[in-house]
Short mmCIF file of C-alpha atoms in Angstrom, two decimals:
data_model
loop_
_atom_site.label_atom_id
_atom_site.label_comp_id
_atom_site.label_asym_id
_atom_site.label_seq_id
_atom_site.Cartn_x
_atom_site.Cartn_y
_atom_site.Cartn_z
CA MET A 1 127.35 180.09 221.64
CA ALA A 2 125.29 180.50 218.57
CA LYS A 3 126.90 179.15 215.36
CA ARG A 4 127.65 181.77 212.62
CA LYS A 5 125.61 181.26 209.77
CA ARG A 6 127.76 180.84 206.54
CA LEU A 7 126.62 183.14 203.80
CA ALA A 8 126.18 181.38 200.43
CA ALA A 9 127.42 183.02 197.31
CA PRO A 10 124.59 184.77 195.50
CA ASP A 11 123.19 183.01 192.53
CA LEU A 12 124.34 185.38 189.94
CA ALA A 13 122.59 183.44 187.33
CA ARG A 14 119.29 184.89 188.68
CA ILE A 15 119.30 188.63 189.41
CA ALA A 16 116.22 190.30 190.61
CA THR A 17 115.02 193.43 188.45
CA PRO A 18 112.05 195.90 188.86
CA GLU A 19 110.41 194.47 185.78
CA SER A 20 110.43 190.91 186.88
CA ASP A 21 111.55 188.57 189.58
CA ALA A 22 114.72 187.36 187.86
CA VAL A 23 116.77 187.56 184.59
CA GLU A 24 118.41 184.50 183.39
CA LEU A 25 122.14 185.06 182.51
CA PRO A 26 124.30 182.80 180.59
CA PRO A 27 126.51 180.62 182.67
CA GLY A 28 130.08 182.03 183.19
CA PRO A 29 132.58 183.22 185.56
CA ALA A 30 131.64 185.72 188.19
CA PRO A 31 132.60 189.37 187.60
CA ASP A 32 135.03 189.41 190.27
CA GLN A 33 136.56 186.06 188.92
CA MET A 34 136.67 187.84 185.43
CA ARG A 35 138.46 190.72 186.88
CA ARG A 36 141.22 188.55 188.61
CA ARG A 37 141.72 186.33 185.53
CA ALA A 38 144.86 187.15 183.38
CA PRO A 39 144.09 187.35 179.62
CA ILE A 40 146.51 184.20 178.99
CA ALA A 41 145.17 183.69 175.24
CA ASP A 42 145.75 187.29 174.43
CA VAL A 43 149.13 187.34 176.13
CA ALA A 44 150.24 184.10 174.32
CA SER A 45 149.04 185.46 170.87
CA GLN A 46 150.90 188.57 171.25
CA ALA A 47 154.21 186.76 172.26
CA ALA A 48 153.67 184.44 169.49
CA THR A 49 153.15 187.32 166.83
CA THR A 50 156.16 189.12 168.39
CA ALA A 51 158.48 186.07 168.17
CA ALA A 52 157.22 185.71 164.43
CA LEU A 53 157.98 189.20 163.70
CA GLU A 54 161.34 188.82 165.25
CA THR A 55 162.07 185.79 163.35
CA VAL A 56 161.15 187.41 160.18
CA ALA A 57 163.22 190.51 160.90
CA GLY A 58 166.21 188.34 161.78
CA GLU A 59 165.86 186.34 158.41
CA MET A 60 165.41 189.82 156.55
CA GLN A 61 168.73 191.12 158.21
CA ALA A 62 170.56 187.90 157.69
CA ALA A 63 169.58 187.88 153.97
CA ARG A 64 170.83 191.44 153.72
CA ASP A 65 174.00 190.81 155.40
CA GLU A 66 174.69 187.79 153.17
CA GLY A 67 173.60 189.73 149.81
CA ARG A 68 170.71 187.49 149.29
CA LEU A 69 168.06 190.40 149.39
CA VAL A 70 167.20 192.21 146.32
CA GLN A 71 166.98 196.01 147.07
CA LYS A 72 165.95 198.90 144.81
CA ILE A 73 168.74 201.36 144.51
CA PRO A 74 168.71 204.87 142.74
CA LEU A 75 170.67 204.72 139.56
CA ASP A 76 172.77 207.81 140.19
CA ALA A 77 173.88 206.08 143.58
CA ILE A 78 176.05 203.49 141.82
CA ASP A 79 179.72 204.14 140.42
CA ALA A 80 179.92 201.96 137.39
CA ALA A 81 183.69 202.61 137.37
CA HIS A 82 184.18 201.30 140.70
CA MET A 83 186.18 198.26 139.08
CA ILE A 84 187.95 198.00 135.83
CA ARG A 85 185.41 196.23 133.57
CA ASP A 86 185.85 193.16 131.59
CA ARG A 87 183.38 194.24 128.88
CA ILE A 88 185.19 196.62 126.62
CA ALA A 89 182.54 197.44 123.82
CA ILE A 90 178.76 197.60 123.73
CA ASP A 91 177.05 196.14 120.62
CA PRO A 92 174.29 198.62 119.50
CA GLU A 93 171.94 195.95 118.60
CA GLU A 94 172.47 193.98 121.83
CA MET A 95 171.72 197.09 123.98
CA ALA A 96 168.66 197.94 121.89
CA THR A 97 167.40 194.18 122.53
CA LEU A 98 168.22 194.54 126.26
CA GLU A 99 166.38 198.00 126.50
CA ALA A 100 163.15 196.64 124.73
CA SER A 101 163.17 193.65 127.09
CA LEU A 102 163.54 195.96 130.07
CA LEU A 103 160.63 198.05 128.90
CA ALA A 104 158.47 195.04 128.10
CA ARG A 105 159.12 192.92 131.19
CA GLY A 106 160.99 194.96 133.53
CA GLN A 107 164.26 194.01 135.17
CA GLN A 108 164.28 190.37 135.81
CA THR A 109 167.81 189.73 137.09
CA PRO A 110 169.26 192.15 139.78
CA ILE A 111 172.67 193.46 139.43
CA GLU A 112 175.50 193.06 142.05
CA VAL A 113 176.93 195.99 143.95
CA VAL A 114 179.15 196.62 146.93
CA GLU A 115 178.44 199.59 149.52
CA THR A 116 181.39 201.81 149.36
CA ALA A 117 179.72 204.42 151.88
CA PRO A 118 176.30 204.94 153.18
CA GLY A 119 174.00 205.14 150.34
CA HIS A 120 176.73 204.80 147.72
CA TYR A 121 177.60 201.64 145.82
CA GLY A 122 180.14 200.41 143.43
CA LEU A 123 179.25 198.22 140.53
CA ILE A 124 180.56 194.44 140.74
CA SER A 125 178.44 192.94 137.84
CA GLY A 126 175.60 193.87 135.68
CA TRP A 127 177.06 196.73 133.69
CA ARG A 128 175.01 196.17 130.58
CA ARG A 129 171.81 196.10 132.63
CA LEU A 130 172.84 199.35 134.61
CA SER A 131 173.72 201.06 131.08
CA ALA A 132 170.54 200.11 129.45
CA LEU A 133 168.46 201.23 132.36
CA ARG A 134 170.51 204.60 132.69
CA SER A 135 169.85 204.97 128.92
CA LEU A 136 166.08 204.46 129.30
CA ALA A 137 165.79 206.87 132.38
CA GLN A 138 167.56 209.55 130.44
CA ARG A 139 165.04 209.31 127.63
CA GLY A 140 162.23 209.25 130.32
CA ALA A 141 161.25 205.76 129.37
CA GLY A 142 162.30 203.82 132.56
CA PRO A 143 162.53 203.88 136.27
CA GLY A 144 165.12 205.78 138.14
CA SER A 145 166.25 202.70 140.03
CA VAL A 146 167.73 199.37 139.62
CA LEU A 147 167.16 196.16 141.53
CA ALA A 148 170.45 194.91 143.20
CA LEU A 149 172.03 192.46 145.41
CA ILE A 150 174.42 194.20 147.91
CA ARG A 151 177.26 191.80 148.16
CA ARG A 152 180.11 192.02 150.86
CA PRO A 153 183.21 190.48 149.18
CA GLU A 154 185.90 189.82 151.74
CA THR A 155 188.57 190.86 149.24
CA ALA A 156 188.90 192.87 146.10
CA SER A 157 189.87 189.59 144.22
CA ASP A 158 186.62 188.09 145.16
CA ALA A 159 184.78 190.82 143.77
CA TYR A 160 186.58 190.56 140.30
CA VAL A 161 185.94 186.86 140.25
CA ALA A 162 182.34 187.40 140.70
CA MET A 163 182.30 189.93 137.69
CA VAL A 164 184.10 187.58 135.60
CA GLU A 165 182.10 184.47 136.56
CA GLU A 166 178.84 186.50 135.81
CA ASN A 167 179.99 187.56 132.32
CA GLU A 168 181.24 184.22 131.46
CA ILE A 169 177.95 182.59 132.08
CA ARG A 170 175.67 185.44 130.49
CA VAL A 171 177.66 186.92 127.71
CA GLY A 172 180.88 185.23 126.53
CA LEU A 173 183.93 187.43 126.65
CA SER A 174 186.32 187.69 123.82
CA TYR A 175 189.98 186.56 124.52
CA PHE A 176 191.11 190.08 124.33
CA GLU A 177 188.63 191.08 126.99
CA ARG A 178 189.59 188.20 129.23
CA ALA A 179 193.31 189.15 128.96
CA SER A 180 192.33 192.82 129.63
CA ILE A 181 190.78 192.08 132.97
CA VAL A 182 193.75 189.92 134.02
CA ALA A 183 196.23 192.65 133.21
CA GLY A 184 194.03 195.36 134.78
CA ALA A 185 193.62 193.47 137.94
CA VAL A 186 197.30 193.11 138.30
CA ARG A 187 197.73 196.73 137.57
CA GLU A 188 195.27 197.65 140.33
CA GLY A 189 197.29 195.30 142.80
CA VAL A 190 194.39 193.01 143.19
CA PHE A 191 196.65 190.12 142.19
CA ARG A 192 200.39 189.71 142.66
CA ASP A 193 201.22 188.80 138.93
CA GLU A 194 199.42 187.69 135.68
CA LYS A 195 199.73 184.14 136.73
CA GLU A 196 197.84 184.42 139.96
CA ALA A 197 195.19 186.50 138.33
CA LEU A 198 194.64 184.16 135.40
CA ASN A 199 194.38 181.02 137.66
CA SER A 200 191.96 182.93 140.16
CA LEU A 201 189.70 184.61 137.74
CA PHE A 202 189.39 181.80 135.40
CA SER A 203 189.91 178.94 137.80
CA ALA A 204 187.00 177.06 136.21
CA ALA A 205 188.28 177.43 132.69
CA SER A 206 190.21 174.51 130.98
CA ARG A 207 194.11 174.67 130.89
CA ALA A 208 193.88 175.22 127.06
CA LYS A 209 191.49 178.20 127.49
CA ARG A 210 193.74 179.66 130.13
CA SER A 211 196.74 179.16 127.73
CA LYS A 212 194.87 181.33 124.95
CA ILE A 213 194.11 184.05 127.57
CA LYS A 214 197.74 184.00 128.43
CA SER A 215 198.67 184.26 124.79
CA PHE A 216 196.52 187.38 124.36
CA LEU A 217 198.31 189.22 127.33
CA PRO A 218 201.16 190.50 124.97
CA VAL A 219 198.47 191.86 122.72
CA VAL A 220 196.87 193.75 125.57
CA GLY A 221 200.17 195.11 126.73
CA ALA A 222 201.59 196.24 123.29
CA LEU A 223 198.37 197.34 121.46
CA GLY A 224 195.45 197.70 123.94
CA ALA A 225 195.69 201.66 123.95
CA TRP A 226 195.57 201.50 120.04
CA ILE A 227 193.07 198.94 119.21
CA ARG A 228 189.73 200.50 118.27
CA HIS A 229 187.70 197.17 118.04
CA PRO A 230 189.39 194.94 120.58
CA ALA A 231 186.20 192.62 121.12
CA ALA A 232 186.21 191.81 117.41
CA LEU A 233 189.77 190.55 117.37
CA THR A 234 189.44 186.77 116.54
CA GLU A 235 191.15 184.10 118.42
CA ARG A 236 193.11 182.92 115.42
CA LEU A 237 194.23 186.50 114.50
CA GLY A 238 194.92 187.49 118.00
CA LEU A 239 197.20 184.42 118.50
CA ALA A 240 199.10 185.20 115.38
CA VAL A 241 199.52 188.77 116.32
CA SER A 242 200.73 187.71 119.76
CA ALA A 243 203.31 185.31 118.20
CA ARG A 244 204.74 188.02 116.05
CA LEU A 245 204.94 190.55 118.84
CA GLN A 246 206.86 188.18 121.08
CA ALA A 247 209.24 187.38 118.12
CA ASP A 248 209.84 190.90 116.99
CA PRO A 249 209.06 193.85 119.63
CA ASP A 250 209.85 196.43 116.84
CA TRP A 251 207.15 195.04 114.79
CA GLY A 252 204.78 195.89 117.61
CA ARG A 253 205.99 199.46 117.66
CA ARG A 254 205.45 199.94 113.83
CA LEU A 255 202.01 198.40 114.26
CA GLN A 256 201.11 200.91 116.95
CA ASP A 257 202.07 203.81 114.54
CA ARG A 258 200.03 202.17 111.73
CA LEU A 259 196.86 201.81 114.06
CA ARG A 260 197.14 205.19 115.13
CA LYS A 261 197.35 206.67 111.74
CA ALA A 262 194.71 204.52 110.30
CA ASP A 263 192.22 204.94 112.97
CA PRO A 264 190.07 202.28 111.42
CA ALA A 265 186.26 202.96 111.72
CA THR A 266 184.94 199.27 111.46
CA PRO A 267 186.27 195.92 112.78
CA GLU A 268 186.71 194.79 109.27
CA GLU A 269 189.21 197.46 108.42
CA GLU A 270 191.18 196.91 111.59
CA GLY A 271 191.22 193.07 110.75
CA ALA A 272 192.46 193.86 107.39
CA LEU A 273 195.27 196.19 108.75
CA PHE A 274 196.33 193.41 111.00
CA LEU A 275 196.60 190.87 108.27
CA LYS A 276 198.59 193.23 106.17
CA ALA A 277 201.06 193.74 109.14
CA LEU A 278 201.29 190.10 109.55
CA ASN A 279 202.11 189.58 105.98
CA SER A 280 205.11 191.91 106.13
CA GLY A 281 208.40 190.69 106.88
CA PRO A 282 211.17 192.22 109.09
CA GLY A 283 212.87 195.27 107.24
CA ARG A 284 210.01 195.54 104.56
CA GLU A 285 207.22 198.16 104.11
CA GLU A 286 204.05 196.74 105.67
CA THR A 287 202.21 197.36 102.42
CA ALA A 288 204.48 195.00 100.44
CA PRO A 289 202.62 192.04 99.13
CA ALA A 290 202.59 188.77 101.05
CA PRO A 291 205.38 186.33 100.34
CA ALA A 292 204.65 183.38 98.17
CA PRO A 293 203.83 180.17 100.20
CA PRO A 294 206.88 178.07 100.66
CA ALA A 295 207.36 174.96 98.52
CA PRO A 296 206.19 171.68 99.98
CA ARG A 297 208.81 170.07 102.25
CA PRO A 298 210.19 166.73 101.41
CA PRO A 299 209.22 163.72 103.74
CA ALA A 300 210.87 164.25 106.78
CA PRO A 301 213.28 161.38 108.06
CA ALA A 302 212.09 158.86 110.41
CA ILE A 303 212.10 159.75 114.16
CA SER A 304 212.63 156.89 116.72
CA LEU A 305 210.66 157.60 119.72
CA SER A 306 210.73 155.63 123.13
CA ARG A 307 209.08 156.22 126.27
CA SER A 308 209.32 154.85 129.96
CA LYS A 309 207.75 155.86 133.27
CA GLY A 310 208.23 159.72 133.46
CA ALA A 311 210.33 159.98 130.51
CA LEU A 312 210.09 160.35 126.63
CA ARG A 313 213.10 160.03 124.20
CA LEU A 314 213.33 161.35 120.64
CA SER A 315 216.40 160.36 118.35
CA GLY A 316 217.03 160.25 114.66
CA PRO A 317 218.20 162.81 112.09
CA ALA A 318 214.89 164.44 111.89
CA VAL A 319 215.33 165.82 115.55
CA SER A 320 216.20 169.23 114.54
CA GLU A 321 216.72 172.39 116.70
CA GLU A 322 213.37 173.78 115.40
CA LEU A 323 211.65 170.69 116.54
CA LEU A 324 213.23 170.83 119.98
CA ASP A 325 212.28 174.53 120.27
CA ALA A 326 208.62 173.64 119.47
CA ILE A 327 208.57 170.78 121.94
CA GLU A 328 210.13 172.93 124.65
CA ALA A 329 207.49 175.84 123.86
CA LEU A 330 204.67 173.35 123.90
CA VAL A 331 205.85 172.00 127.36
CA ARG A 332 206.22 175.57 128.91
CA ASP A 333 202.87 176.41 127.70
CA TRP A 334 201.40 173.17 129.11
CA THR A 335 202.82 173.68 132.59
CA GLY A 336 201.82 177.44 132.59
#
Protein backbone atom coordinates (compact mmCIF):
# COMPACT_ATOMS: atom_id res chain seq x y z
CA MET A 1 0.00 0.00 0.00
CA ALA A 2 1.31 3.35 -1.01
CA LYS A 3 2.27 5.75 1.67
CA ARG A 4 0.26 8.90 2.00
CA LYS A 5 2.26 11.93 1.27
CA ARG A 6 2.25 14.37 4.09
CA LEU A 7 1.40 17.87 2.96
CA ALA A 8 3.66 20.51 4.32
CA ALA A 9 2.24 23.79 5.54
CA PRO A 10 2.52 26.45 2.89
CA ASP A 11 5.30 28.93 3.18
CA LEU A 12 3.25 31.99 3.87
CA ALA A 13 6.33 34.09 3.83
CA ARG A 14 6.34 33.74 0.04
CA ILE A 15 3.02 34.14 -1.77
CA ALA A 16 2.79 34.17 -5.56
CA THR A 17 1.08 37.08 -7.25
CA PRO A 18 0.35 37.87 -10.85
CA GLU A 19 2.92 40.64 -10.89
CA SER A 20 5.77 38.59 -9.50
CA ASP A 21 6.68 35.15 -8.49
CA ALA A 22 6.63 35.93 -4.77
CA VAL A 23 6.16 38.69 -2.24
CA GLU A 24 8.22 38.71 0.93
CA LEU A 25 6.02 39.14 4.04
CA PRO A 26 7.40 40.02 7.46
CA PRO A 27 7.71 37.04 9.73
CA GLY A 28 4.81 36.50 12.12
CA PRO A 29 2.05 34.11 13.07
CA ALA A 30 -0.10 32.58 10.39
CA PRO A 31 -3.57 34.14 9.89
CA ASP A 32 -5.34 31.15 11.43
CA GLN A 33 -3.04 31.39 14.46
CA MET A 34 -3.83 35.10 14.75
CA ARG A 35 -7.54 34.33 14.70
CA ARG A 36 -7.18 31.73 17.43
CA ARG A 37 -4.91 33.86 19.73
CA ALA A 38 -6.77 35.64 22.62
CA PRO A 39 -5.78 39.31 23.04
CA ILE A 40 -4.14 38.64 26.41
CA ALA A 41 -2.37 41.98 26.57
CA ASP A 42 -5.56 43.91 25.85
CA VAL A 43 -7.56 41.91 28.39
CA ALA A 44 -4.89 42.43 31.06
CA SER A 45 -4.71 46.13 30.34
CA GLN A 46 -8.48 46.53 30.53
CA ALA A 47 -8.59 44.54 33.78
CA ALA A 48 -5.87 46.70 35.31
CA THR A 49 -7.66 49.89 34.25
CA THR A 50 -10.95 48.64 35.69
CA ALA A 51 -9.29 47.68 38.96
CA ALA A 52 -7.61 51.08 39.19
CA LEU A 53 -10.90 52.88 38.56
CA GLU A 54 -12.65 50.73 41.17
CA THR A 55 -9.88 51.54 43.66
CA VAL A 56 -10.18 55.27 42.98
CA ALA A 57 -13.97 55.08 43.24
CA GLY A 58 -13.67 53.20 46.53
CA GLU A 59 -11.23 55.76 47.91
CA MET A 60 -13.50 58.60 46.81
CA GLN A 61 -16.51 56.98 48.48
CA ALA A 62 -14.53 56.35 51.68
CA ALA A 63 -13.36 59.97 51.70
CA ARG A 64 -16.95 61.13 51.20
CA ASP A 65 -18.26 58.85 53.95
CA GLU A 66 -15.54 59.96 56.37
CA GLY A 67 -16.01 63.66 55.64
CA ARG A 68 -12.58 64.08 54.00
CA LEU A 69 -13.83 65.02 50.53
CA VAL A 70 -14.35 68.73 49.85
CA GLN A 71 -17.60 69.26 47.92
CA LYS A 72 -19.26 72.28 46.35
CA ILE A 73 -22.69 72.95 47.86
CA PRO A 74 -25.22 75.67 46.93
CA LEU A 75 -25.39 78.42 49.55
CA ASP A 76 -29.16 78.18 49.84
CA ALA A 77 -28.95 74.44 50.64
CA ILE A 78 -27.32 75.12 54.04
CA ASP A 79 -29.24 75.91 57.22
CA ALA A 80 -27.04 78.23 59.28
CA ALA A 81 -29.43 77.95 62.24
CA HIS A 82 -29.16 74.15 62.45
CA MET A 83 -27.25 74.52 65.74
CA ILE A 84 -27.03 77.19 68.43
CA ARG A 85 -24.07 79.30 67.41
CA ASP A 86 -21.24 80.21 69.75
CA ARG A 87 -20.37 83.31 67.74
CA ILE A 88 -22.82 85.96 68.92
CA ALA A 89 -21.76 89.13 67.09
CA ILE A 90 -20.12 90.00 63.77
CA ASP A 91 -17.38 92.60 63.76
CA PRO A 92 -17.97 94.71 60.59
CA GLU A 93 -14.26 95.28 60.04
CA GLU A 94 -13.47 91.57 60.40
CA MET A 95 -16.23 90.67 57.94
CA ALA A 96 -15.03 93.28 55.43
CA THR A 97 -11.53 91.83 55.64
CA LEU A 98 -12.85 88.29 55.19
CA GLU A 99 -14.97 89.28 52.17
CA ALA A 100 -11.98 91.01 50.56
CA SER A 101 -9.88 87.86 51.08
CA LEU A 102 -12.58 85.64 49.55
CA LEU A 103 -12.79 87.90 46.51
CA ALA A 104 -9.03 88.02 46.04
CA ARG A 105 -8.04 84.42 46.78
CA GLY A 106 -11.27 82.45 46.85
CA GLN A 107 -12.33 80.17 49.67
CA GLN A 108 -9.21 78.56 51.10
CA THR A 109 -10.75 76.60 53.97
CA PRO A 110 -13.95 74.55 53.68
CA ILE A 111 -16.80 74.84 56.13
CA GLU A 112 -18.25 71.79 57.91
CA VAL A 113 -21.83 70.65 57.45
CA VAL A 114 -24.01 67.65 58.21
CA GLU A 115 -26.54 66.26 55.72
CA THR A 116 -30.01 66.62 57.25
CA ALA A 117 -31.92 65.39 54.17
CA PRO A 118 -30.94 64.61 50.56
CA GLY A 119 -29.57 67.86 49.19
CA HIS A 120 -30.03 69.75 52.47
CA TYR A 121 -27.36 70.47 55.06
CA GLY A 122 -27.00 71.93 58.55
CA LEU A 123 -24.01 74.11 59.41
CA ILE A 124 -21.54 72.79 61.99
CA SER A 125 -18.64 75.24 61.68
CA GLY A 126 -17.66 78.06 59.36
CA TRP A 127 -20.49 80.49 60.11
CA ARG A 128 -18.38 83.58 59.33
CA ARG A 129 -17.22 82.19 55.97
CA LEU A 130 -20.77 81.18 55.05
CA SER A 131 -22.12 84.61 56.04
CA ALA A 132 -19.42 86.39 54.04
CA LEU A 133 -20.05 84.27 50.93
CA ARG A 134 -23.79 84.88 51.18
CA SER A 135 -23.19 88.61 51.50
CA LEU A 136 -21.00 88.57 48.40
CA ALA A 137 -23.50 86.47 46.46
CA GLN A 138 -26.32 88.89 47.30
CA ARG A 139 -24.25 91.70 45.78
CA GLY A 140 -23.43 89.61 42.73
CA ALA A 141 -19.76 89.59 43.66
CA GLY A 142 -19.24 85.97 44.60
CA PRO A 143 -20.21 82.41 43.73
CA GLY A 144 -23.51 80.93 44.75
CA SER A 145 -21.82 77.93 46.33
CA VAL A 146 -19.47 77.09 49.18
CA LEU A 147 -16.75 74.46 49.59
CA ALA A 148 -17.68 72.13 52.42
CA LEU A 149 -16.76 68.92 54.20
CA ILE A 150 -19.82 66.78 54.88
CA ARG A 151 -19.35 65.36 58.35
CA ARG A 152 -21.27 62.51 59.90
CA PRO A 153 -21.07 63.09 63.67
CA GLU A 154 -22.30 60.14 65.67
CA THR A 155 -24.07 62.37 68.20
CA ALA A 156 -25.21 65.97 68.49
CA SER A 157 -22.59 66.52 71.18
CA ASP A 158 -19.86 65.61 68.66
CA ALA A 159 -21.16 68.33 66.33
CA TYR A 160 -21.13 70.93 69.11
CA VAL A 161 -17.59 69.95 70.11
CA ALA A 162 -16.45 70.32 66.49
CA MET A 163 -17.98 73.80 66.27
CA VAL A 164 -16.36 75.00 69.49
CA GLU A 165 -12.95 73.55 68.63
CA GLU A 166 -12.96 75.22 65.22
CA ASN A 167 -13.74 78.65 66.66
CA GLU A 168 -11.33 78.23 69.58
CA ILE A 169 -8.55 77.64 67.06
CA ARG A 170 -9.45 80.24 64.44
CA VAL A 171 -11.16 83.09 66.28
CA GLY A 172 -11.02 83.12 70.07
CA LEU A 173 -14.41 83.30 71.72
CA SER A 174 -15.22 85.67 74.56
CA TYR A 175 -16.05 84.12 77.91
CA PHE A 176 -19.67 85.21 77.51
CA GLU A 177 -19.86 83.40 74.15
CA ARG A 178 -18.28 80.28 75.63
CA ALA A 179 -20.76 80.28 78.51
CA SER A 180 -23.63 80.91 76.08
CA ILE A 181 -22.90 77.78 74.06
CA VAL A 182 -22.64 75.74 77.28
CA ALA A 183 -26.04 76.99 78.44
CA GLY A 184 -27.57 76.62 74.97
CA ALA A 185 -26.35 73.04 74.53
CA VAL A 186 -27.92 72.09 77.87
CA ARG A 187 -31.15 73.87 76.93
CA GLU A 188 -31.30 71.90 73.66
CA GLY A 189 -30.83 68.62 75.54
CA VAL A 190 -27.43 67.87 74.00
CA PHE A 191 -25.92 67.47 77.49
CA ARG A 192 -27.52 66.55 80.81
CA ASP A 193 -26.26 69.57 82.74
CA GLU A 194 -23.84 72.49 82.62
CA LYS A 195 -20.99 70.51 84.17
CA GLU A 196 -21.14 67.82 81.49
CA ALA A 197 -21.43 70.44 78.73
CA LEU A 198 -18.52 72.44 80.10
CA ASN A 199 -16.23 69.44 80.45
CA SER A 200 -17.16 68.07 77.01
CA LEU A 201 -17.09 71.26 74.96
CA PHE A 202 -13.93 72.61 76.57
CA SER A 203 -12.13 69.41 77.51
CA ALA A 204 -8.85 70.76 76.11
CA ALA A 205 -9.06 73.99 78.15
CA SER A 206 -7.21 74.44 81.42
CA ARG A 207 -9.02 74.07 84.73
CA ALA A 208 -8.70 77.82 85.31
CA LYS A 209 -10.27 78.61 81.94
CA ARG A 210 -13.20 76.26 82.54
CA SER A 211 -13.67 77.87 85.96
CA LYS A 212 -13.99 81.31 84.34
CA ILE A 213 -16.47 80.01 81.78
CA LYS A 214 -18.48 78.54 84.64
CA SER A 215 -18.44 81.92 86.39
CA PHE A 216 -20.01 83.55 83.32
CA LEU A 217 -22.97 81.16 83.33
CA PRO A 218 -24.97 83.27 85.86
CA VAL A 219 -24.40 86.31 83.62
CA VAL A 220 -25.76 84.43 80.60
CA GLY A 221 -28.73 83.15 82.57
CA ALA A 222 -29.71 86.44 84.17
CA LEU A 223 -28.72 89.01 81.53
CA GLY A 224 -28.27 87.15 78.24
CA ALA A 225 -31.52 88.47 76.77
CA TRP A 226 -30.79 92.09 77.73
CA ILE A 227 -27.10 92.57 76.93
CA ARG A 228 -26.67 94.28 73.57
CA HIS A 229 -22.90 93.81 73.20
CA PRO A 230 -22.08 90.54 74.97
CA ALA A 231 -18.89 89.82 73.01
CA ALA A 232 -17.42 93.08 74.35
CA LEU A 233 -17.98 92.13 77.99
CA THR A 234 -14.46 91.85 79.37
CA GLU A 235 -13.31 89.01 81.59
CA ARG A 236 -12.75 91.25 84.60
CA LEU A 237 -16.06 93.09 84.32
CA GLY A 238 -17.98 89.89 83.61
CA LEU A 239 -16.56 88.15 86.68
CA ALA A 240 -17.49 91.13 88.85
CA VAL A 241 -21.04 91.13 87.48
CA SER A 242 -21.28 87.36 88.05
CA ALA A 243 -20.21 87.66 91.69
CA ARG A 244 -22.75 90.42 92.31
CA LEU A 245 -25.56 88.46 90.63
CA GLN A 246 -24.92 85.44 92.83
CA ALA A 247 -24.77 87.55 95.97
CA ASP A 248 -27.86 89.66 95.20
CA PRO A 249 -30.48 88.27 92.74
CA ASP A 250 -32.56 91.44 93.17
CA TRP A 251 -29.64 93.46 91.82
CA GLY A 252 -29.80 91.36 88.67
CA ARG A 253 -33.47 92.16 88.16
CA ARG A 254 -32.79 95.87 88.61
CA LEU A 255 -29.94 95.64 86.13
CA GLN A 256 -32.21 93.96 83.59
CA ASP A 257 -34.55 96.93 83.80
CA ARG A 258 -31.66 99.39 83.45
CA LEU A 259 -30.35 97.63 80.36
CA ARG A 260 -33.79 97.50 78.79
CA LYS A 261 -34.43 101.21 79.34
CA ALA A 262 -30.95 102.43 78.39
CA ASP A 263 -30.61 100.26 75.27
CA PRO A 264 -26.90 101.16 74.96
CA ALA A 265 -25.81 101.71 71.36
CA THR A 266 -22.11 100.98 71.88
CA PRO A 267 -20.05 98.57 73.99
CA GLU A 268 -18.59 101.56 75.82
CA GLU A 269 -22.02 102.77 76.90
CA GLU A 270 -22.97 99.31 78.07
CA GLY A 271 -19.71 98.90 79.98
CA ALA A 272 -20.25 102.23 81.73
CA LEU A 273 -23.73 101.11 82.74
CA PHE A 274 -22.32 97.93 84.25
CA LEU A 275 -19.70 99.87 86.22
CA LYS A 276 -22.30 102.29 87.57
CA ALA A 277 -24.51 99.37 88.63
CA LEU A 278 -21.61 97.61 90.33
CA ASN A 279 -20.78 100.76 92.30
CA SER A 280 -24.31 100.96 93.67
CA GLY A 281 -25.03 99.38 97.04
CA PRO A 282 -28.12 97.43 98.09
CA GLY A 283 -31.13 99.66 98.63
CA ARG A 284 -29.55 102.69 96.95
CA GLU A 285 -30.18 104.25 93.56
CA GLU A 286 -27.82 102.92 90.94
CA THR A 287 -26.94 106.47 89.98
CA ALA A 288 -25.46 107.14 93.43
CA PRO A 289 -21.73 107.87 93.49
CA ALA A 290 -19.38 105.05 94.25
CA PRO A 291 -18.49 104.68 97.92
CA ALA A 292 -15.09 105.83 99.08
CA PRO A 293 -12.49 103.10 99.21
CA PRO A 294 -12.16 101.50 102.65
CA ALA A 295 -9.35 102.56 104.94
CA PRO A 296 -6.28 100.34 104.89
CA ARG A 297 -6.58 97.38 107.22
CA PRO A 298 -4.16 97.00 110.10
CA PRO A 299 -1.66 94.18 109.76
CA ALA A 300 -3.39 90.86 110.24
CA PRO A 301 -2.38 88.75 113.23
CA ALA A 302 -0.18 85.82 112.55
CA ILE A 303 -1.68 82.59 111.24
CA SER A 304 -0.19 79.27 112.14
CA LEU A 305 -0.15 76.81 109.23
CA SER A 306 0.79 73.15 109.35
CA ARG A 307 0.44 70.46 106.75
CA SER A 308 0.66 66.69 106.54
CA LYS A 309 -0.11 64.15 103.86
CA GLY A 310 -3.60 64.93 102.57
CA ALA A 311 -4.29 67.62 105.21
CA LEU A 312 -3.78 71.34 105.78
CA ARG A 313 -4.37 73.00 109.18
CA LEU A 314 -4.82 76.71 109.89
CA SER A 315 -4.99 78.17 113.38
CA GLY A 316 -4.65 81.51 115.08
CA PRO A 317 -6.73 84.61 115.80
CA ALA A 318 -6.63 85.70 112.13
CA VAL A 319 -8.57 82.62 110.97
CA SER A 320 -11.87 84.41 110.61
CA GLU A 321 -15.17 83.26 109.15
CA GLU A 322 -14.47 85.49 106.15
CA LEU A 323 -11.18 83.72 105.49
CA LEU A 324 -12.76 80.28 105.91
CA ASP A 325 -15.56 81.21 103.51
CA ALA A 326 -13.02 82.39 100.94
CA ILE A 327 -11.00 79.18 101.26
CA GLU A 328 -14.15 77.06 100.99
CA ALA A 329 -15.21 78.92 97.83
CA LEU A 330 -11.75 78.45 96.36
CA VAL A 331 -11.84 74.69 97.03
CA ARG A 332 -15.32 74.35 95.49
CA ASP A 333 -14.21 76.23 92.40
CA TRP A 334 -11.03 74.17 92.12
CA THR A 335 -12.86 70.84 92.30
CA GLY A 336 -15.52 72.00 89.82
